[in-house]
PDB file of C-alpha atoms and ligand atoms in Angstrom:
ATOM      1  CA  MET A  30      30.811-246.021  98.987  1.00 43.00           C
ATOM      2  CA  ASN A  31      29.281-243.187 101.008  1.00 47.00           C
ATOM      3  CA  ASP A  32      31.826-240.846  99.545  1.00 49.00           C
ATOM      4  CA  LEU A  33      30.876-241.915  96.015  1.00 45.00           C
ATOM      5  CA  CYS A  34      27.164-241.292  96.784  1.00 44.00           C
ATOM      6  CA  ASP A  35      27.981-237.842  98.144  1.00 52.00           C
ATOM      7  CA  ILE A  36      29.926-236.962  95.025  1.00 48.00           C
ATOM      8  CA  SER A  37      27.170-238.233  92.707  1.00 50.00           C
ATOM      9  CA  LEU A  38      24.512-236.385  94.730  1.00 50.00           C
ATOM     10  CA  SER A  39      26.372-233.170  94.652  1.00 58.00           C
ATOM     11  CA  ARG A  40      26.985-233.541  90.891  1.00 53.00           C
ATOM     12  CA  ARG A  41      23.241-234.195  90.390  1.00 54.00           C
ATOM     13  CA  SER A  42      22.367-231.152  92.503  1.00 59.00           C
ATOM     14  CA  LEU A  43      24.759-229.049  90.487  1.00 51.00           C
ATOM     15  CA  LEU A  44      23.255-230.191  87.174  1.00 50.00           C
ATOM     16  CA  ILE A  45      19.722-229.548  88.418  1.00 54.00           C
ATOM     17  CA  ALA A  46      20.670-226.109  89.660  1.00 55.00           C
ATOM     18  CA  GLY A  47      22.324-225.351  86.310  1.00 51.00           C
ATOM     19  CA  ALA A  48      19.269-226.511  84.365  1.00 50.00           C
ATOM     20  CA  LEU A  49      16.988-224.387  86.530  1.00 49.00           C
ATOM     21  CA  SER A  50      19.072-221.273  86.080  1.00 50.00           C
ATOM     22  CA  ALA A  51      19.234-221.860  82.283  1.00 46.00           C
ATOM     23  CA  THR A  52      15.443-222.177  82.205  1.00 45.00           C
ATOM     24  CA  ALA A  53      15.067-219.060  84.283  1.00 45.00           C
ATOM     25  CA  THR A  54      17.034-217.026  81.743  1.00 47.00           C
ATOM     26  CA  THR A  55      14.803-218.171  78.884  1.00 48.00           C
ATOM     27  CA  VAL A  56      11.512-217.451  80.636  1.00 47.00           C
ATOM     28  CA  PRO A  57      10.100-214.268  79.043  1.00 51.00           C
ATOM     29  CA  LEU A  58       9.806-211.270  81.335  1.00 52.00           C
ATOM     30  CA  THR A  59       6.283-210.330  82.341  1.00 56.00           C
ATOM     31  CA  ALA A  60       5.063-206.809  81.542  1.00 56.00           C
ATOM     32  CA  ASP A  61       5.703-205.826  85.145  1.00 64.00           C
ATOM     33  CA  ALA A  62       9.306-206.983  84.991  1.00 70.00           C
ATOM     34  CA  GLN A  63      10.372-205.063  81.826  1.00 79.00           C
ATOM     35  CA  PRO A  64      13.729-203.270  82.274  1.00 83.00           C
ATOM     36  CA  THR A  65      13.575-199.513  82.636  1.00 86.00           C
ATOM     37  CA  PRO A  66      14.392-197.871  79.269  1.00 85.00           C
ATOM     38  CA  ALA A  67      17.672-195.957  79.157  1.00 87.00           C
ATOM     39  CA  PRO A  68      17.184-192.198  79.516  1.00 86.00           C
ATOM     40  CA  ALA A  69      17.266-190.224  76.241  1.00 86.00           C
ATOM     41  CA  PRO A  70      20.689-188.631  75.607  1.00 83.00           C
ATOM     42  CA  ALA A  71      20.852-184.978  76.579  1.00 83.00           C
ATOM     43  CA  PRO A  72      20.745-182.581  73.588  1.00 79.00           C
ATOM     44  CA  PRO A  73      24.142-181.076  72.701  1.00 80.00           C
ATOM     45  CA  SER A  74      24.975-178.014  74.685  1.00 95.00           C
ATOM     46  CA  THR A  75      25.345-174.836  72.619  1.00 97.00           C
ATOM     47  CA  ALA A  76      26.761-171.424  73.409  1.00 97.00           C
ATOM     48  CA  LYS A  77      26.694-168.028  71.768  1.00 98.00           C
ATOM     49  CA  PHE A  78      29.833-165.962  71.381  1.00 98.00           C
ATOM     50  CA  THR A  79      31.052-162.955  69.413  1.00 98.00           C
ATOM     51  CA  PHE A  80      34.452-162.579  67.813  1.00 98.00           C
ATOM     52  CA  GLN A  81      36.069-160.631  65.027  1.00 98.00           C
ATOM     53  CA  VAL A  82      37.234-162.461  61.928  1.00 98.00           C
ATOM     54  CA  ASN A  83      39.310-160.579  59.364  1.00 98.00           C
ATOM     55  CA  GLY A  84      38.066-157.295  60.770  1.00 98.00           C
ATOM     56  CA  LYS A  85      34.351-158.158  60.780  1.00 98.00           C
ATOM     57  CA  PRO A  86      32.316-158.954  63.896  1.00 98.00           C
ATOM     58  CA  HIS A  87      30.474-162.287  63.924  1.00 98.00           C
ATOM     59  CA  THR A  88      28.115-163.814  66.470  1.00 98.00           C
ATOM     60  CA  LEU A  89      27.709-167.580  66.337  1.00 98.00           C
ATOM     61  CA  GLU A  90      25.731-170.077  68.362  1.00 98.00           C
ATOM     62  CA  VAL A  91      27.513-173.417  68.137  1.00 98.00           C
ATOM     63  CA  ASP A  92      27.785-176.786  69.832  1.00 97.00           C
ATOM     64  CA  THR A  93      30.345-176.160  72.576  1.00 97.00           C
ATOM     65  CA  ARG A  94      32.500-178.950  71.099  1.00 97.00           C
ATOM     66  CA  THR A  95      32.973-177.048  67.798  1.00 98.00           C
ATOM     67  CA  THR A  96      36.595-176.223  67.086  1.00 98.00           C
ATOM     68  CA  LEU A  97      37.683-172.818  65.890  1.00 98.00           C
ATOM     69  CA  LEU A  98      38.673-174.500  62.611  1.00 98.00           C
ATOM     70  CA  ASP A  99      35.163-175.883  62.064  1.00 98.00           C
ATOM     71  CA  ALA A 100      33.560-172.594  63.096  1.00 98.00           C
ATOM     72  CA  LEU A 101      35.619-170.799  60.434  1.00 98.00           C
ATOM     73  CA  ARG A 102      35.105-173.372  57.702  1.00 98.00           C
ATOM     74  CA  GLU A 103      31.602-174.707  58.344  1.00 98.00           C
ATOM     75  CA  HIS A 104      29.862-171.713  59.909  1.00 98.00           C
ATOM     76  CA  LEU A 105      31.609-168.732  58.285  1.00 98.00           C
ATOM     77  CA  HIS A 106      32.557-170.582  55.060  1.00 98.00           C
ATOM     78  CA  LEU A 107      36.130-169.345  55.211  1.00 98.00           C
ATOM     79  CA  ASN A 108      37.595-172.405  53.546  1.00 98.00           C
ATOM     80  CA  GLY A 109      41.078-170.988  53.075  1.00 98.00           C
ATOM     81  CA  THR A 110      42.081-172.448  56.437  1.00 98.00           C
ATOM     82  CA  LYS A 111      42.663-176.146  55.827  1.00 98.00           C
ATOM     83  CA  LYS A 112      41.958-179.256  57.862  1.00 98.00           C
ATOM     84  CA  GLY A 113      44.858-181.666  57.514  1.00 98.00           C
ATOM     85  CA  CYS A 114      45.166-183.945  60.524  1.00 98.00           C
ATOM     86  CA  ASP A 115      42.595-182.321  62.884  1.00 98.00           C
ATOM     87  CA  HIS A 116      44.975-183.394  65.671  1.00 97.00           C
ATOM     88  CA  GLY A 117      47.510-180.564  66.001  1.00 98.00           C
ATOM     89  CA  GLN A 118      50.179-182.349  64.008  1.00 98.00           C
ATOM     90  CA  CYS A 119      50.381-180.678  60.588  1.00 98.00           C
ATOM     91  CA  GLY A 120      49.820-176.920  60.963  1.00 98.00           C
ATOM     92  CA  ALA A 121      47.463-176.710  57.942  1.00 98.00           C
ATOM     93  CA  CYS A 122      44.854-175.046  60.167  1.00 98.00           C
ATOM     94  CA  THR A 123      47.135-172.251  61.458  1.00 98.00           C
ATOM     95  CA  VAL A 124      45.413-168.893  61.965  1.00 98.00           C
ATOM     96  CA  LEU A 125      46.350-165.778  63.909  1.00 98.00           C
ATOM     97  CA  VAL A 126      44.519-165.026  67.153  1.00 98.00           C
ATOM     98  CA  ASN A 127      45.226-161.521  68.420  1.00 98.00           C
ATOM     99  CA  GLY A 128      48.398-161.638  66.307  1.00 97.00           C
ATOM    100  CA  ARG A 129      49.683-164.994  67.583  1.00 97.00           C
ATOM    101  CA  ARG A 130      49.546-168.210  65.584  1.00 98.00           C
ATOM    102  CA  ILE A 131      47.611-171.198  66.829  1.00 98.00           C
ATOM    103  CA  ASN A 132      46.409-174.532  65.463  1.00 98.00           C
ATOM    104  CA  SER A 133      42.700-173.807  65.097  1.00 98.00           C
ATOM    105  CA  CYS A 134      41.845-177.529  65.195  1.00 98.00           C
ATOM    106  CA  LEU A 135      43.003-177.653  68.820  1.00 98.00           C
ATOM    107  CA  SER A 136      40.983-174.713  70.086  1.00 98.00           C
ATOM    108  CA  LEU A 137      37.290-174.570  70.901  1.00 98.00           C
ATOM    109  CA  ALA A 138      35.433-171.802  69.100  1.00 98.00           C
ATOM    110  CA  VAL A 139      33.566-170.673  72.222  1.00 98.00           C
ATOM    111  CA  MET A 140      36.896-169.868  73.898  1.00 98.00           C
ATOM    112  CA  HIS A 141      37.352-166.967  71.472  1.00 98.00           C
ATOM    113  CA  GLU A 142      34.811-164.484  72.777  1.00 98.00           C
ATOM    114  CA  GLY A 143      36.134-161.029  71.866  1.00 98.00           C
ATOM    115  CA  ASP A 144      39.216-162.347  70.023  1.00 98.00           C
ATOM    116  CA  LYS A 145      40.520-160.981  66.739  1.00 98.00           C
ATOM    117  CA  ILE A 146      41.094-163.811  64.288  1.00 98.00           C
ATOM    118  CA  THR A 147      43.009-163.432  61.042  1.00 98.00           C
ATOM    119  CA  THR A 148      42.801-166.152  58.420  1.00 98.00           C
ATOM    120  CA  ILE A 149      44.548-166.336  55.058  1.00 98.00           C
ATOM    121  CA  GLU A 150      41.533-164.516  53.563  1.00 97.00           C
ATOM    122  CA  GLY A 151      42.225-161.575  55.879  1.00 98.00           C
ATOM    123  CA  LEU A 152      45.965-161.228  55.231  1.00 97.00           C
ATOM    124  CA  GLY A 153      45.699-159.881  51.713  1.00 94.00           C
ATOM    125  CA  THR A 154      43.431-159.782  48.698  1.00 92.00           C
ATOM    126  CA  PRO A 155      44.038-161.058  45.151  1.00 91.00           C
ATOM    127  CA  GLU A 156      44.474-157.427  44.103  1.00 94.00           C
ATOM    128  CA  GLN A 157      46.664-156.508  47.048  1.00 95.00           C
ATOM    129  CA  LEU A 158      48.607-159.496  48.317  1.00 97.00           C
ATOM    130  CA  HIS A 159      50.309-159.537  51.691  1.00 98.00           C
ATOM    131  CA  PRO A 160      54.106-159.362  51.132  1.00 98.00           C
ATOM    132  CA  MET A 161      54.392-162.967  52.398  1.00 98.00           C
ATOM    133  CA  GLN A 162      51.790-164.164  49.887  1.00 98.00           C
ATOM    134  CA  ALA A 163      53.638-162.368  47.083  1.00 98.00           C
ATOM    135  CA  ALA A 164      56.964-163.872  48.209  1.00 98.00           C
ATOM    136  CA  PHE A 165      55.520-167.413  48.301  1.00 98.00           C
ATOM    137  CA  ILE A 166      54.400-166.965  44.696  1.00 98.00           C
ATOM    138  CA  LYS A 167      57.739-165.484  43.615  1.00 98.00           C
ATOM    139  CA  HIS A 168      59.791-168.259  45.260  1.00 98.00           C
ATOM    140  CA  ASP A 169      57.474-171.184  44.432  1.00 98.00           C
ATOM    141  CA  GLY A 170      56.831-171.788  48.125  1.00 98.00           C
ATOM    142  CA  TYR A 171      54.179-174.408  47.360  1.00 97.00           C
ATOM    143  CA  GLN A 172      53.184-177.164  44.974  1.00 97.00           C
ATOM    144  CA  CYS A 173      49.719-178.582  45.698  1.00 98.00           C
ATOM    145  CA  GLY A 174      48.986-175.594  47.950  1.00 98.00           C
ATOM    146  CA  TYR A 175      47.118-177.501  50.657  1.00 98.00           C
ATOM    147  CA  CYS A 176      49.497-176.534  53.452  1.00 98.00           C
ATOM    148  CA  THR A 177      50.078-173.030  52.076  1.00 98.00           C
ATOM    149  CA  PRO A 178      47.457-170.966  53.975  1.00 98.00           C
ATOM    150  CA  GLY A 179      48.789-172.373  57.241  1.00 98.00           C
ATOM    151  CA  GLN A 180      52.407-171.892  56.134  1.00 98.00           C
ATOM    152  CA  ILE A 181      51.795-168.256  55.218  1.00 98.00           C
ATOM    153  CA  CYS A 182      49.934-167.450  58.466  1.00 98.00           C
ATOM    154  CA  SER A 183      52.701-169.140  60.414  1.00 98.00           C
ATOM    155  CA  ALA A 184      55.463-167.395  58.446  1.00 98.00           C
ATOM    156  CA  VAL A 185      53.922-163.973  59.127  1.00 98.00           C
ATOM    157  CA  ALA A 186      53.723-164.745  62.852  1.00 98.00           C
ATOM    158  CA  VAL A 187      57.269-166.187  62.937  1.00 98.00           C
ATOM    159  CA  LEU A 188      58.833-162.976  61.648  1.00 97.00           C
ATOM    160  CA  ASP A 189      56.827-161.085  64.236  1.00 96.00           C
ATOM    161  CA  GLU A 190      58.009-163.435  67.020  1.00 96.00           C
ATOM    162  CA  ILE A 191      61.651-162.904  66.001  1.00 95.00           C
ATOM    163  CA  LYS A 192      61.090-159.146  65.827  1.00 94.00           C
ATOM    164  CA  GLN A 193      59.664-159.233  69.361  1.00 94.00           C
ATOM    165  CA  GLY A 194      62.775-161.081  70.584  1.00 94.00           C
ATOM    166  CA  ILE A 195      60.985-164.323  71.529  1.00 94.00           C
ATOM    167  CA  PRO A 196      63.637-167.089  71.608  1.00 93.00           C
ATOM    168  CA  SER A 197      63.264-170.551  70.047  1.00 94.00           C
ATOM    169  CA  HIS A 198      64.938-173.913  70.739  1.00 92.00           C
ATOM    170  CA  VAL A 199      67.836-173.000  68.468  1.00 93.00           C
ATOM    171  CA  SER A 200      68.484-169.536  69.924  1.00 93.00           C
ATOM    172  CA  ALA A 201      72.003-169.725  71.394  1.00 88.00           C
ATOM    173  CA  ASP A 202      71.428-166.915  73.886  1.00 88.00           C
ATOM    174  CA  LEU A 203      67.963-166.718  75.428  1.00 86.00           C
ATOM    175  CA  ASN A 204      68.600-163.155  76.555  1.00 86.00           C
ATOM    176  CA  ALA A 205      69.811-161.851  73.191  1.00 88.00           C
ATOM    177  CA  LYS A 206      67.585-160.876  70.294  1.00 87.00           C
ATOM    178  CA  PRO A 207      67.153-163.986  68.096  1.00 89.00           C
ATOM    179  CA  LEU A 208      68.978-163.941  64.785  1.00 85.00           C
ATOM    180  CA  LEU A 209      66.933-163.551  61.681  1.00 88.00           C
ATOM    181  CA  ASN A 210      68.512-166.538  59.949  1.00 93.00           C
ATOM    182  CA  ALA A 211      67.382-169.727  58.173  1.00 94.00           C
ATOM    183  CA  ALA A 212      68.003-171.949  61.235  1.00 95.00           C
ATOM    184  CA  GLU A 213      65.677-169.826  63.370  1.00 96.00           C
ATOM    185  CA  MET A 214      63.023-169.752  60.678  1.00 97.00           C
ATOM    186  CA  ARG A 215      63.216-173.511  60.024  1.00 97.00           C
ATOM    187  CA  GLU A 216      62.894-174.306  63.720  1.00 97.00           C
ATOM    188  CA  ARG A 217      59.934-171.985  64.159  1.00 98.00           C
ATOM    189  CA  MET A 218      58.210-173.347  61.041  1.00 98.00           C
ATOM    190  CA  SER A 219      58.724-176.977  62.093  1.00 98.00           C
ATOM    191  CA  GLY A 220      55.080-177.354  63.126  1.00 98.00           C
ATOM    192  CA  ASN A 221      53.939-176.700  59.554  1.00 98.00           C
ATOM    193  CA  ILE A 222      54.308-179.848  57.484  1.00 98.00           C
ATOM    194  CA  CYS A 223      54.517-179.725  53.691  1.00 98.00           C
ATOM    195  CA  ARG A 224      54.063-183.098  52.035  1.00 97.00           C
ATOM    196  CA  CYS A 225      55.228-181.601  48.739  1.00 98.00           C
ATOM    197  CA  GLY A 226      58.518-180.634  50.363  1.00 97.00           C
ATOM    198  CA  ALA A 227      58.538-176.946  49.461  1.00 98.00           C
ATOM    199  CA  TYR A 228      60.532-176.170  52.610  1.00 98.00           C
ATOM    200  CA  SER A 229      63.602-174.538  51.078  1.00 97.00           C
ATOM    201  CA  ASN A 230      61.477-172.284  48.877  1.00 98.00           C
ATOM    202  CA  ILE A 231      59.347-171.311  51.875  1.00 98.00           C
ATOM    203  CA  ILE A 232      62.510-170.233  53.714  1.00 98.00           C
ATOM    204  CA  ASP A 233      63.601-168.258  50.637  1.00 97.00           C
ATOM    205  CA  ALA A 234      60.234-166.469  50.646  1.00 98.00           C
ATOM    206  CA  MET A 235      60.474-165.727  54.358  1.00 98.00           C
ATOM    207  CA  THR A 236      64.050-164.519  54.004  1.00 97.00           C
ATOM    208  CA  GLU A 237      63.010-162.051  51.355  1.00 97.00           C
ATOM    209  CA  VAL A 238      60.191-160.687  53.523  1.00 97.00           C
ATOM    210  CA  ALA A 239      62.434-160.653  56.589  1.00 95.00           C
ATOM    211  CA  GLY A 240      64.798-158.340  54.699  1.00 91.00           C
ATOM    212  CA  ARG A 241      61.991-155.815  54.631  1.00 65.00           C
ATOM    213  CA  VAL A 242      61.094-156.087  58.325  1.00 50.00           C
TER     214      VAL A 242
HETATM  215 FE1  FES B 457      45.249-178.660  62.739  1.00 71.47          FE
HETATM  216 FE2  FES B 457      46.615-180.472  61.372  1.00 71.47          FE
HETATM  217  S1  FES B 457      44.604-179.717  61.007  1.00 71.47           S
HETATM  218  S2  FES B 457      47.297-179.230  62.996  1.00 71.47           S
HETATM  219 FE1  FES B 458      51.593-179.477  48.967  1.00 71.47          FE
HETATM  220 FE2  FES B 458      52.720-178.168  50.973  1.00 71.47          FE
HETATM  221  S1  FES B 458      52.465-177.501  48.937  1.00 71.47           S
HETATM  222  S2  FES B 458      51.611-179.979  51.055  1.00 71.47           S
END
């Protein structure tokens, strides 16, 4: 009997305590007890830098999170360089930095102080095409053209890499000069995706230009 009383008492105490805590949560806070407002978010941090794009000096002040791709497209209005995935997976944003190709969507603009950037607009002009641009046209190295600026920038850099003797994953002998063949070119162009599937024509265009290197 005593045990039963104890159990019922403790259940009653529990219910009372629960009711009190529920009431406490619904009691409005007095002016003194208002929570401290969250601090205002800090303004974005910006930085100024100077670089050369297609032979011309530019000074930009941008949010430090701005990618090189967005700096080129949104700030300098060089829209030839395309944004495909924005994640380093398609190669549409390929540009040359001091002669080497990079995915501009994966690089922060402010890291390029003093760099020399070449975009598709800087390779050739409509009146005087770069040999790679002319070869892409001759060999139908594109269909919709969205990947093409990145493909052409990459193709120019690939021939230069082979010329410099830089090996790739398919180079049989890492110490020998890489062969200037389709397998080498395909491997080196594998980071540039073409949804239209113009791959074989792109290799034909590169092969023609390579013959002139
Ligand atoms: Fe840069 Fe796709 S947009 S790799
Ligand atoms: Fe259309 Fe390459 S030409 S994606």
